[in-house]
Short mmCIF file of C-alpha atoms and ligand atoms in Angstrom, two decimals:
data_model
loop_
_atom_site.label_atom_id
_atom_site.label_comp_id
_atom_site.label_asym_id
_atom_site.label_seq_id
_atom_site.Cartn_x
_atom_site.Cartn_y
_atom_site.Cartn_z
CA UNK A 1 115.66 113.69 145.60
CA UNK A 2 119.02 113.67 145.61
CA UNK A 3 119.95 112.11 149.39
CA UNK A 4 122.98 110.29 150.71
CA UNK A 5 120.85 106.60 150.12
CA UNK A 6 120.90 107.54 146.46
CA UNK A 7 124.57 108.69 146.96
CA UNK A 8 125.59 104.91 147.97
CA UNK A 9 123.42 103.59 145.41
CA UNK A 10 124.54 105.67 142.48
CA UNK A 11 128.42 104.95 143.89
CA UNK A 12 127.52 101.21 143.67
CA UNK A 13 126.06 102.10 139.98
CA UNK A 14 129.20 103.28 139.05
CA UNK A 15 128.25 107.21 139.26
CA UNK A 16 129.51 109.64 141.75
CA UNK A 17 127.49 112.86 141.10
CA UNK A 18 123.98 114.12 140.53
CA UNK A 19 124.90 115.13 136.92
CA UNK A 20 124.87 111.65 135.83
CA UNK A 21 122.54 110.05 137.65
CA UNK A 22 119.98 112.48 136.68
CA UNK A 23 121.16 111.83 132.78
CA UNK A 24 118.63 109.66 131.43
CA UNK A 25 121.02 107.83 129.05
CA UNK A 26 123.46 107.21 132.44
CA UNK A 27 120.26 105.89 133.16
CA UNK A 28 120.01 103.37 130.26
CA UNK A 29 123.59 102.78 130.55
CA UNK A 30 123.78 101.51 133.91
CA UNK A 31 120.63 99.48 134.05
CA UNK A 32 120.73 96.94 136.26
CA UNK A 33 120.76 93.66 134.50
CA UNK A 34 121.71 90.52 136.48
CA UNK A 35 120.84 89.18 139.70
CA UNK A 36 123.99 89.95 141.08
CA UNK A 37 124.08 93.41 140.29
CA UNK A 38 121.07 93.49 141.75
CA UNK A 39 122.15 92.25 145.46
CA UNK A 40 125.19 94.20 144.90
CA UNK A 41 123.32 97.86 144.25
CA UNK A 42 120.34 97.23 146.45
CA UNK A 43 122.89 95.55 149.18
CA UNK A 44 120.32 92.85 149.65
CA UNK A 45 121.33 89.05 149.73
CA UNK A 46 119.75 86.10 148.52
CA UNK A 47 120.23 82.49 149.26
CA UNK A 48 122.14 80.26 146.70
CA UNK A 49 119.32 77.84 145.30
CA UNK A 50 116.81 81.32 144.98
CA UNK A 51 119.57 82.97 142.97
CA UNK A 52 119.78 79.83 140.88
CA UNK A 53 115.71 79.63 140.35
CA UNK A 54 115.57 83.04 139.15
CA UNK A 55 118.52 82.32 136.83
CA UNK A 56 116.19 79.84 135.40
CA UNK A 57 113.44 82.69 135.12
CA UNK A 58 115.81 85.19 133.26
CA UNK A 59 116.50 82.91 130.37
CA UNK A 60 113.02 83.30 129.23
CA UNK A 61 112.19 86.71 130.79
CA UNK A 62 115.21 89.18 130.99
CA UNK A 63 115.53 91.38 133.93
CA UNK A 64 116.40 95.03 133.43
CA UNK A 65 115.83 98.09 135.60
CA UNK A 66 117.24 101.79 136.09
CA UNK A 67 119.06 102.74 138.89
CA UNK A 68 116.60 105.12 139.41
CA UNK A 69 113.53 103.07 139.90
CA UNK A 70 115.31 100.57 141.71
CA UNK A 71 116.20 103.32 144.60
CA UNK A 72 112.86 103.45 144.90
CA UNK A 73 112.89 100.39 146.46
CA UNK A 74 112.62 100.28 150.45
CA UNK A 75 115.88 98.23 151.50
CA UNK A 76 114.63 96.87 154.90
CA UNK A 77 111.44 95.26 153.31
CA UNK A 78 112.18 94.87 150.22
CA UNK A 79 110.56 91.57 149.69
CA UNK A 80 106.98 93.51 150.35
CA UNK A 81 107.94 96.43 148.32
CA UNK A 82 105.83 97.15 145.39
CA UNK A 83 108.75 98.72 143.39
CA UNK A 84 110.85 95.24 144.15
CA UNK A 85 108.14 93.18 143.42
CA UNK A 86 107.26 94.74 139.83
CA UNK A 87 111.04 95.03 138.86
CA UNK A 88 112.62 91.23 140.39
CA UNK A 89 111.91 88.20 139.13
CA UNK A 90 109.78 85.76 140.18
CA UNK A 91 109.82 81.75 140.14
CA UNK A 92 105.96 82.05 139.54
CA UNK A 93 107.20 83.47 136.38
CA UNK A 94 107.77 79.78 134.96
CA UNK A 95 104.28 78.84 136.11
CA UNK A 96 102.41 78.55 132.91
CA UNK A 97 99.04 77.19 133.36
CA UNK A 98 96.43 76.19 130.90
CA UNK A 99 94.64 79.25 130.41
CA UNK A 100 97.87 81.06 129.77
CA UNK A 101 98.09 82.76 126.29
CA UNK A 102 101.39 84.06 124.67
CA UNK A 103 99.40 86.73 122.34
CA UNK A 104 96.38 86.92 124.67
CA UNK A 105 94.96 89.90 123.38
CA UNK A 106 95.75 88.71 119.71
CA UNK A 107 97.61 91.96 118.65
CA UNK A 108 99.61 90.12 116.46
CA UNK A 109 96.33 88.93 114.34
CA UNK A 110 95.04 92.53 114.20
CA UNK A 111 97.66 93.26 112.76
CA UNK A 112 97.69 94.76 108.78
CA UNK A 113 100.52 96.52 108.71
CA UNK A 114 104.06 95.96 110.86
CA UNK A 115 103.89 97.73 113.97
CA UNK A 116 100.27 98.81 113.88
CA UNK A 117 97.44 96.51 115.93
CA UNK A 118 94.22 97.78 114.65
CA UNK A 119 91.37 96.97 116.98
CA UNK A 120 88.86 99.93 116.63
CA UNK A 121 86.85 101.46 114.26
CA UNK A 122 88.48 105.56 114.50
CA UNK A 123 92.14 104.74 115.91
CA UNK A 124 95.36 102.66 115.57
CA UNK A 125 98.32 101.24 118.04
CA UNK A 126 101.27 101.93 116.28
CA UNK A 127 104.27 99.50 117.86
CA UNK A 128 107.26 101.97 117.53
CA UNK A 129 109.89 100.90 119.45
CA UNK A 130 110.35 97.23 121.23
CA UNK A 131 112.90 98.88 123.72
CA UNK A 132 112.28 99.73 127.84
CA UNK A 133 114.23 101.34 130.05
CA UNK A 134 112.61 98.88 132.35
CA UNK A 135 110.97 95.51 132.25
CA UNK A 136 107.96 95.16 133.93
CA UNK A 137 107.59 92.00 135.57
CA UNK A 138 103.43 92.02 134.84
CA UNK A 139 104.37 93.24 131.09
CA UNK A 140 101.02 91.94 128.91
CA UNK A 141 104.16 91.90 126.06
CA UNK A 142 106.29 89.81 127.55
CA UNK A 143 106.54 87.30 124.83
CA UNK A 144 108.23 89.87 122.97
CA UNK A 145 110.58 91.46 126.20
CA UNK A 146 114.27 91.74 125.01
CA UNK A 147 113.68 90.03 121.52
CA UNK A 148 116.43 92.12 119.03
CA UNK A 149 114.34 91.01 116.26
CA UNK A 150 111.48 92.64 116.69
CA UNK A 151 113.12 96.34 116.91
CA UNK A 152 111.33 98.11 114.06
CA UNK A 153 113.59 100.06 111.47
CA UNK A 154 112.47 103.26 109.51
CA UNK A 155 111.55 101.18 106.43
CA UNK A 156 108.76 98.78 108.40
CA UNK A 157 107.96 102.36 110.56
CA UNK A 158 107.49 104.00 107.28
CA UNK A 159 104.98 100.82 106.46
CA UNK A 160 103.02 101.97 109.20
CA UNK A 161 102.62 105.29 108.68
CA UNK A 162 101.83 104.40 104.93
CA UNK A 163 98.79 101.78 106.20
CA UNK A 164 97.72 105.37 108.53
CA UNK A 165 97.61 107.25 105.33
CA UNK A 166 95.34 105.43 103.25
CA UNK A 167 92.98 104.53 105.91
CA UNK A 168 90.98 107.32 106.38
CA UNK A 169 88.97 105.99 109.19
CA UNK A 170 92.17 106.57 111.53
CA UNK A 171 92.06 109.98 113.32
CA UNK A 172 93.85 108.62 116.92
CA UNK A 173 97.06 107.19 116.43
CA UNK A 174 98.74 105.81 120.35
CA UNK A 175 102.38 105.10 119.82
CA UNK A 176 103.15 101.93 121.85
CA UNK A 177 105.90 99.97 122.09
CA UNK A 178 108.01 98.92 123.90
CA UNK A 179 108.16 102.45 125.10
CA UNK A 180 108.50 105.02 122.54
CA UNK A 181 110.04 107.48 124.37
CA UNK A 182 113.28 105.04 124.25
CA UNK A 183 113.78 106.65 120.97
CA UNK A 184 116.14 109.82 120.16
CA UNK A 185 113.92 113.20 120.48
CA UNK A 186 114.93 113.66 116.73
CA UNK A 187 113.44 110.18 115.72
CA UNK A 188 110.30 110.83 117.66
CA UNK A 189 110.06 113.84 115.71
CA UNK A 190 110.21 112.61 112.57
CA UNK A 191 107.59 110.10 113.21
CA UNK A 192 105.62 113.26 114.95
CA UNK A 193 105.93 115.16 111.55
CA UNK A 194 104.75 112.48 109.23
CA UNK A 195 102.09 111.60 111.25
CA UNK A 196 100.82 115.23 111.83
CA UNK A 197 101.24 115.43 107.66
CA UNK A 198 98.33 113.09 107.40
CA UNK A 199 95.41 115.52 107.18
CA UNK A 200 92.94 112.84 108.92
CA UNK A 201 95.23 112.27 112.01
CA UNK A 202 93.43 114.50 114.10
CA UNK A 203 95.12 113.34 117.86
CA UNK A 204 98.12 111.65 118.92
CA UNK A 205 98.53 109.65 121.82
CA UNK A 206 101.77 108.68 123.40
CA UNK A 207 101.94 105.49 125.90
CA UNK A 208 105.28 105.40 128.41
CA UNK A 209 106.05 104.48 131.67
CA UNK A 210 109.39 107.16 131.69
CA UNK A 211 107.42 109.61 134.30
CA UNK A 212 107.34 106.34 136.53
CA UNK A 213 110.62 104.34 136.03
CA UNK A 214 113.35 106.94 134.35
CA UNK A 215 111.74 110.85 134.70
CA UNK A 216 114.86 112.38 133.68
CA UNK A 217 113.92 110.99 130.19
CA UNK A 218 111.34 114.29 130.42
CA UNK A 219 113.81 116.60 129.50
CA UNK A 220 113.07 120.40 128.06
CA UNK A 221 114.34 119.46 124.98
CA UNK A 222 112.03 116.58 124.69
CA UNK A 223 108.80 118.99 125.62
CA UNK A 224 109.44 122.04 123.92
CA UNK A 225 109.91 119.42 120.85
CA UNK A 226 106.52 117.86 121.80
CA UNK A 227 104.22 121.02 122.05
CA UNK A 228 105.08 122.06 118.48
CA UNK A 229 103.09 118.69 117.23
CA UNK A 230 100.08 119.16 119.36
CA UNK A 231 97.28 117.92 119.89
CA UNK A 232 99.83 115.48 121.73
CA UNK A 233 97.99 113.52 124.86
CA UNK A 234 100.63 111.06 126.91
CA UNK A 235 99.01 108.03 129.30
CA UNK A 236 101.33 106.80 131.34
CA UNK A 237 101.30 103.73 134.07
CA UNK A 238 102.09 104.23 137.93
CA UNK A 239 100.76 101.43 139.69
CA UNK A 240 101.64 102.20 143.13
CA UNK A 241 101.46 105.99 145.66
CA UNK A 242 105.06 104.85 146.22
CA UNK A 243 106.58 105.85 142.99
CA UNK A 244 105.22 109.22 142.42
CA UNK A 245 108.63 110.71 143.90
CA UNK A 246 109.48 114.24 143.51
CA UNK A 247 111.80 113.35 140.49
CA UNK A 248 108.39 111.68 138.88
CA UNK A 249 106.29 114.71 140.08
CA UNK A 250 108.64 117.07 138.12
CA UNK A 251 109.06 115.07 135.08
CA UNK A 252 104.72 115.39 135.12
CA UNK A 253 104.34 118.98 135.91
CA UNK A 254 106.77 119.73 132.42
CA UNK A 255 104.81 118.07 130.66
CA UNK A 256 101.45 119.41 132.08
CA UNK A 257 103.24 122.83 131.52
CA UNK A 258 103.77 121.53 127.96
CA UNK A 259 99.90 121.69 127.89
CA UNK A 260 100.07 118.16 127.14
CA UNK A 261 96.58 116.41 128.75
CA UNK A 262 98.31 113.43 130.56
CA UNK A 263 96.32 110.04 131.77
CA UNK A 264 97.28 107.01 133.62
CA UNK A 265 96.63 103.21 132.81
CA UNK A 266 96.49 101.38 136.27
CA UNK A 267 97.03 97.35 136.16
CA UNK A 268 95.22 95.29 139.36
CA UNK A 269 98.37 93.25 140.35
CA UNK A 270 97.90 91.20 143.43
CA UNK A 271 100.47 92.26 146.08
CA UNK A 272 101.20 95.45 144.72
CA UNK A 273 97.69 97.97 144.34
CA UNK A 274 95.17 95.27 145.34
CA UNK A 275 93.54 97.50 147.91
CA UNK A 276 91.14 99.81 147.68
CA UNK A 277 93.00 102.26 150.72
CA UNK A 278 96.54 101.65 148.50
CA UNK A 279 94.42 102.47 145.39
CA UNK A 280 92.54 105.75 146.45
CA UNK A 281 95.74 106.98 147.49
CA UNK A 282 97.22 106.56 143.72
CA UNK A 283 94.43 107.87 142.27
CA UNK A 284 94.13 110.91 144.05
CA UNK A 285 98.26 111.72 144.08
CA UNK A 286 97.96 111.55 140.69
CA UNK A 287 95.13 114.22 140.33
CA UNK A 288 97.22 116.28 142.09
CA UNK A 289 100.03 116.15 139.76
CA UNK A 290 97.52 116.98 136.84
CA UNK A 291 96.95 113.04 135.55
CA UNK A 292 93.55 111.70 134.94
CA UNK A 293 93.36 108.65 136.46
CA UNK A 294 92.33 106.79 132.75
CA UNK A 295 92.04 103.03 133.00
CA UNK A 296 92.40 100.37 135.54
CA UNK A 297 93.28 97.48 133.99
CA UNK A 298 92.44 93.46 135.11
CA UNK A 299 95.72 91.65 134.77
CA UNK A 300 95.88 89.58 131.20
CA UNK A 301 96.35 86.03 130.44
CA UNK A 302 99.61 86.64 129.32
CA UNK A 303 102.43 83.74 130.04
CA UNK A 304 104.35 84.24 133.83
CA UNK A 305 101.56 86.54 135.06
CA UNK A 306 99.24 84.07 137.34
CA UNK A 307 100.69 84.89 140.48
CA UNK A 308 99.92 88.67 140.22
CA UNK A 309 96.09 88.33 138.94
CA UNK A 310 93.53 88.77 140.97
CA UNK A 311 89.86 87.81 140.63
CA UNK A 312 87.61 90.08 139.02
CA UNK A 313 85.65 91.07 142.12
CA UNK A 314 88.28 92.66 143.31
CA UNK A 315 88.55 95.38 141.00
CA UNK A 316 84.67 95.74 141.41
CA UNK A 317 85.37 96.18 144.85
CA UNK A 318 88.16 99.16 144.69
CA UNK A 319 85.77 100.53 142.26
CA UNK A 320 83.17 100.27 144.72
CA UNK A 321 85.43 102.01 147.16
CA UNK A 322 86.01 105.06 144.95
CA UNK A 323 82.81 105.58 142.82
CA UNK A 324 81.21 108.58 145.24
CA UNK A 325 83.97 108.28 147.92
CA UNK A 326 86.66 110.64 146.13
CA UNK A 327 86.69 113.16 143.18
CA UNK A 328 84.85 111.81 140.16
CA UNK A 329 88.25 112.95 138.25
CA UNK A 330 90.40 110.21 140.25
CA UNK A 331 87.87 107.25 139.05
CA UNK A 332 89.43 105.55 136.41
CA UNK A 333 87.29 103.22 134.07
CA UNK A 334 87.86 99.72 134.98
CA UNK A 335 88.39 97.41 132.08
CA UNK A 336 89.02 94.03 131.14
CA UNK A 337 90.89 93.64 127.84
CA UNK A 338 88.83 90.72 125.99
CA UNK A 339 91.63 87.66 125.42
CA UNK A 340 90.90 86.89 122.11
CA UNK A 341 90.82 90.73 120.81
CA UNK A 342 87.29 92.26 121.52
CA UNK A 343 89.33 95.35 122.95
CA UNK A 344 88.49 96.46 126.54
CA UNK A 345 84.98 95.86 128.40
CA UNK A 346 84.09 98.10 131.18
CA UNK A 347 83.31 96.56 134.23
CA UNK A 348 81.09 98.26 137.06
CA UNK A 349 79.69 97.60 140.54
CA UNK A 350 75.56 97.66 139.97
CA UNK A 351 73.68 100.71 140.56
CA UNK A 352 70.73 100.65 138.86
CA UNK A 353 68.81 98.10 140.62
CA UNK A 354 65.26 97.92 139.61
CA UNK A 355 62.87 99.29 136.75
CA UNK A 356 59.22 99.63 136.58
CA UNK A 357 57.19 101.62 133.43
CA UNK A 358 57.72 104.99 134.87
CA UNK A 359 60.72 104.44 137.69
CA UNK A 360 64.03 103.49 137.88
CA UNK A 361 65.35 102.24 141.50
CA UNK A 362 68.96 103.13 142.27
CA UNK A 363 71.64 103.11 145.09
CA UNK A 364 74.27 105.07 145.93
CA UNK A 365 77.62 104.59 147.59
CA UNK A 366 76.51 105.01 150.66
CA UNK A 367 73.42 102.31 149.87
CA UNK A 368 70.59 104.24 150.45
CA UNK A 369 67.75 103.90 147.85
CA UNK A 370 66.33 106.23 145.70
CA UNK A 371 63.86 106.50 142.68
CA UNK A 372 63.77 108.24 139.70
CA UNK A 373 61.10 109.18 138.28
CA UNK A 374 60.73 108.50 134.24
CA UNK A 375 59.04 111.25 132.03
CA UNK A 376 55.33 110.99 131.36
CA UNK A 377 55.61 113.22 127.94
CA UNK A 378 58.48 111.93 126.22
CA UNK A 379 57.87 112.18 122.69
CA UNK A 380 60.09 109.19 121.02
CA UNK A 381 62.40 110.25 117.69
CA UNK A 382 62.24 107.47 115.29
CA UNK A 383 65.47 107.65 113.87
CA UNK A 384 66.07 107.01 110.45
CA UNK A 385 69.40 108.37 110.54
CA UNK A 386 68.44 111.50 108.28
CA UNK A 387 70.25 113.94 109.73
CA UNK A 388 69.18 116.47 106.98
CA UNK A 389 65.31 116.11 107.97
CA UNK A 390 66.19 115.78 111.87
CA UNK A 391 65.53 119.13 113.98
CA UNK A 392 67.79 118.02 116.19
CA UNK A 393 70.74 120.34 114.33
CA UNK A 394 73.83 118.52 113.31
CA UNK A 395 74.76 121.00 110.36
CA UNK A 396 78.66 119.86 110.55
CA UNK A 397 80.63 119.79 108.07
CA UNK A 398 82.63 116.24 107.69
CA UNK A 399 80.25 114.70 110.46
CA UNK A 400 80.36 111.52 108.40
CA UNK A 401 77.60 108.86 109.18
CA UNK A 402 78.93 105.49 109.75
CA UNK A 403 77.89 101.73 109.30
CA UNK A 404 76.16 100.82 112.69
CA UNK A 405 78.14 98.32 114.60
CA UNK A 406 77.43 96.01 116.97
CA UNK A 407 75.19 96.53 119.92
CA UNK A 408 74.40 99.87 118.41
CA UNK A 409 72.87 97.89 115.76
CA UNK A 410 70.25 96.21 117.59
CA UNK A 411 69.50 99.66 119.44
CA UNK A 412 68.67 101.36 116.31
CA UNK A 413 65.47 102.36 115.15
CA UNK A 414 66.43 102.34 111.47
CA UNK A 415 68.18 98.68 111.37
CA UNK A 416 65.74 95.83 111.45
CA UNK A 417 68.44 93.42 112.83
CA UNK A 418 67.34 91.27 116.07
CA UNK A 419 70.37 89.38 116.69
CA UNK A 420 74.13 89.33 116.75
CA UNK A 421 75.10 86.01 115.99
CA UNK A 422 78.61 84.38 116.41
CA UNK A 423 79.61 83.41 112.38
CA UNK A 424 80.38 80.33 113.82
CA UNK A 425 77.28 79.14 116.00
CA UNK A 426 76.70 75.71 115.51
CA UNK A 427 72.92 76.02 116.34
CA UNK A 428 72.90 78.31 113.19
CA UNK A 429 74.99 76.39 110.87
CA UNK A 430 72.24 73.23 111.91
CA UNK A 431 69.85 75.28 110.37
CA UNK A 432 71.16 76.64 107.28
CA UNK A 433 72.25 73.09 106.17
CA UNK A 434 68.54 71.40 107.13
CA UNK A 435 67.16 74.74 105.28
CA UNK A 436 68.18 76.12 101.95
CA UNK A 437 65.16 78.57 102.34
CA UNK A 438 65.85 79.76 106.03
CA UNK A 439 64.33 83.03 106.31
CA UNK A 440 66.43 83.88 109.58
CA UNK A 441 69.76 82.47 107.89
CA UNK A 442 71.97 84.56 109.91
CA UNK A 443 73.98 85.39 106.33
CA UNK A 444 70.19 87.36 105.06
CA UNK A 445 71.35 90.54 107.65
CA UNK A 446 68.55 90.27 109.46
CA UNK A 447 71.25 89.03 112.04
CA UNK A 448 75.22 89.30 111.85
CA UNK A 449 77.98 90.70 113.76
CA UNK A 450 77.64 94.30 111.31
C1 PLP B 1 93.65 100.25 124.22
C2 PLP B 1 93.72 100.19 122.78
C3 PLP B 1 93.35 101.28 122.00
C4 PLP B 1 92.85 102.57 122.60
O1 PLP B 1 91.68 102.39 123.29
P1 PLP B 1 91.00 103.64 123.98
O2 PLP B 1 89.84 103.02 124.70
O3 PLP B 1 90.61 104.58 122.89
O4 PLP B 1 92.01 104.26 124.90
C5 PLP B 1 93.44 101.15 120.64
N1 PLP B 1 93.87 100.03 120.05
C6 PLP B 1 94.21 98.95 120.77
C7 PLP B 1 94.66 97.70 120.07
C8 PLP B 1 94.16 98.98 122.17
O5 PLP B 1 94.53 97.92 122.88
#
């Protein structure tokens, strides 16, 4: 890890030993800020009117990356390199189209408490920290990249927490930022500690990109401080074979050794994983260094991200070219986060193909054809959500039953609903004003969104 590249690059950093390069506040220190700095470390040069575009570009989105990532970065190609090309700017980045969205995901809407976006019925993203050690040029945040204002203090953490504590419902809290691990190990243990004080928290989930862009942030101190709050589980978010280095390999195996479960969020970005060859690669180095390959992501609406999404078919097609071709443990779930807030939808290639009364028809990877047989004797449960009355055994303490929601609604046996109907559907607001005495007024429950 430590080679005579780096030694030129840390010299040009400022640093002229292993000690401090591999000192994650060094790190943060001497992150690479301007374009010039840039040329200067990576020895690269650009020509006048580019520098001057991408001057234009950093006034709305700041550039910052580690030393560290950024000798990741292959000098003779460096305008192809997947490390360059999700750490430099971008003129594209200025290209805001129509269907761009500042808040696509509207996190800021979900919001009922500073800091926390909450989404789901059982868990919680709690914003903790607005800081990086890098910015990611595809960041779905970037509205929000570099803004001082938004760096939450203990009082509006302490809000957070409070909202966690009186709503029950929350057993998953994901600490988000920004990147949470930008905070001290001590402050990351106080949140830790009033978190795990809340008897109805039952996991934590951390989200950072340090294994990928600044490893030596995963420091002994930092685990051994971890493990004593567990159930801990950290996802993290390498795009690319490329930057699973030996220094990122390490900083993964302590906290594996930690017995911390660790996953990996993917994001499609055109020119830099859109491949199903650079993809399977990822996937499985990954599985070797004891992450579960978790999500792959489709690239969000956000503002100065068009010129790294790709169309949804090609995600179906990397997925195709995984699903049965490598370990079912490397095949992440491919999802595309709704804009608007629905929270992710899984996307699939087709497999089930056809259905009679007693078959199923289904392919495989390799597209041959098969049939399943359906039972002839299966003897139908009509649920009526009784659990007490149901032989099927349950007998769990605290296994609460829940409002039906959704989908799951119109699956049940015991809910009499037939349609989930948008609040605002014009069709339906027609009807109730032509009919006081609707009997299918979507407000009588028969239909709703439950
Ligand atoms: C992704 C996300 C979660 C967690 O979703 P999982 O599918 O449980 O990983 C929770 N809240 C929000 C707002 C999210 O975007």
């Amino acid at each position: 890890m430590w080679n005579d590249d780096m030694k030129d690059l840390a010299l040009r950093c400022g640093s002229d030993g292993a000690k401090a390069w591999t000192d994650w506040r060094w790190q943060i220190r001497h992150s690479v800020r301007s374009i010039g700095t840039f040329e200067r470390v990576l020895d690269i040069r650009l020509e006048d009117d580019e520098r001057a575009a991408l001057e234009q570009t950093l006034k709305t989105f700041p550039l910052c990356v580690t030393p560290y990532y950024l000798s990741l970065i292959d000098r003779e190609d460096f305008r192809n390199d997947p490390v360059f090309k999700q750490s430099f700017p971008s003129v594209h980045e200025l290209d805001i189209s129509k269907d761009d969205i500042s808040d696509p995901l509207s996190e800021d809407k979900d919001s009922p408490a500073p800091g926390i976006t909450h989404r789901y019925p059982d868990r919680v993203l709690f914003h903790v920290s607005n800081l990086c050690s890098m910015y990611c040029r595809h960041c779905t945040r970037k509205r929000k990249v570099g803004d001082k204002d938004s760096v939450p203090d203990r009082a509006s953490l302490a809000e957070g927490i409070d909202y966690i504590r009186r709503t029950p419902q929350v057993r998953d809290v994901l600490l988000s930022g920004g990147d949470p691990l930008m905070l001290s190990d001590d402050h990351i243990e106080w949140l830790l500690k009033e978190l795990r004080a809340i008897p109805h928290v039952e996991i934590i989930r951390i989200g950072t990109r340090m294994p990928v862009v600044l490893p030596y942030r995963i420091t002994d101190e930092l685990t051994a401080m971890l493990k004593k709050y567990h159930p801990i589980w950290v996802n993290t978010h390498f795009n690319h074979p490329r930057e699973l280095s030996k220094s990122a390999r390490r900083a993964l195996a302590r906290l594996a050794d930690a017995g911390i479960p660790l996953g990996n969020q993917t994001v499609l970005l055109a020119g830099v994983n859109d491949c199903p060859r650079i993809m399977r690669k990822l996937v499985q180095k990954l599985v070797q260094s004891r992450v579960r390959p978790y999500y792959m992501y489709q690239c969000d609406l956000s503002e100065g991200l068009s010129h790294f999404r790709t169309p949804v078919s090609k995600g179906l097609e990397i997925m195709e070219c995984l699903i049965g071709h490598t370990s079912g443990l490397a095949v992440p779930t491919y999802v595309i986060d709704a804009p608007g807030g629905g929270g992710k939808i899984p996307v699939m290639p087709q497999y089930a193909i056809s259905w009679a009364t007693h078959k199923v028809v289904l392919r495989n990877f390799e597209g041959v054809i098969t049939s399943y047989k359906e039972p002839d004797s299966y003897e139908p449960i009509n649920c009526d959500r009784d659990c007490d009355k149901c032989q099927l055994t349950l007998k769990l303490d605290g296994a609460v039953e829940r409002p039906l929601i959704g989908i799951e609604k119109l699956l049940a046996d015991s809910d009499d609903a037939i349609t989930l109907v948008p609040a605002d559907n014009a069709r339906y607001q027609r009807r109730s004003q032509t009919d006081e005495a609707a009997t299918d007024d979507p407000e009588d429950g028969r239909g709703s969104l439950g």
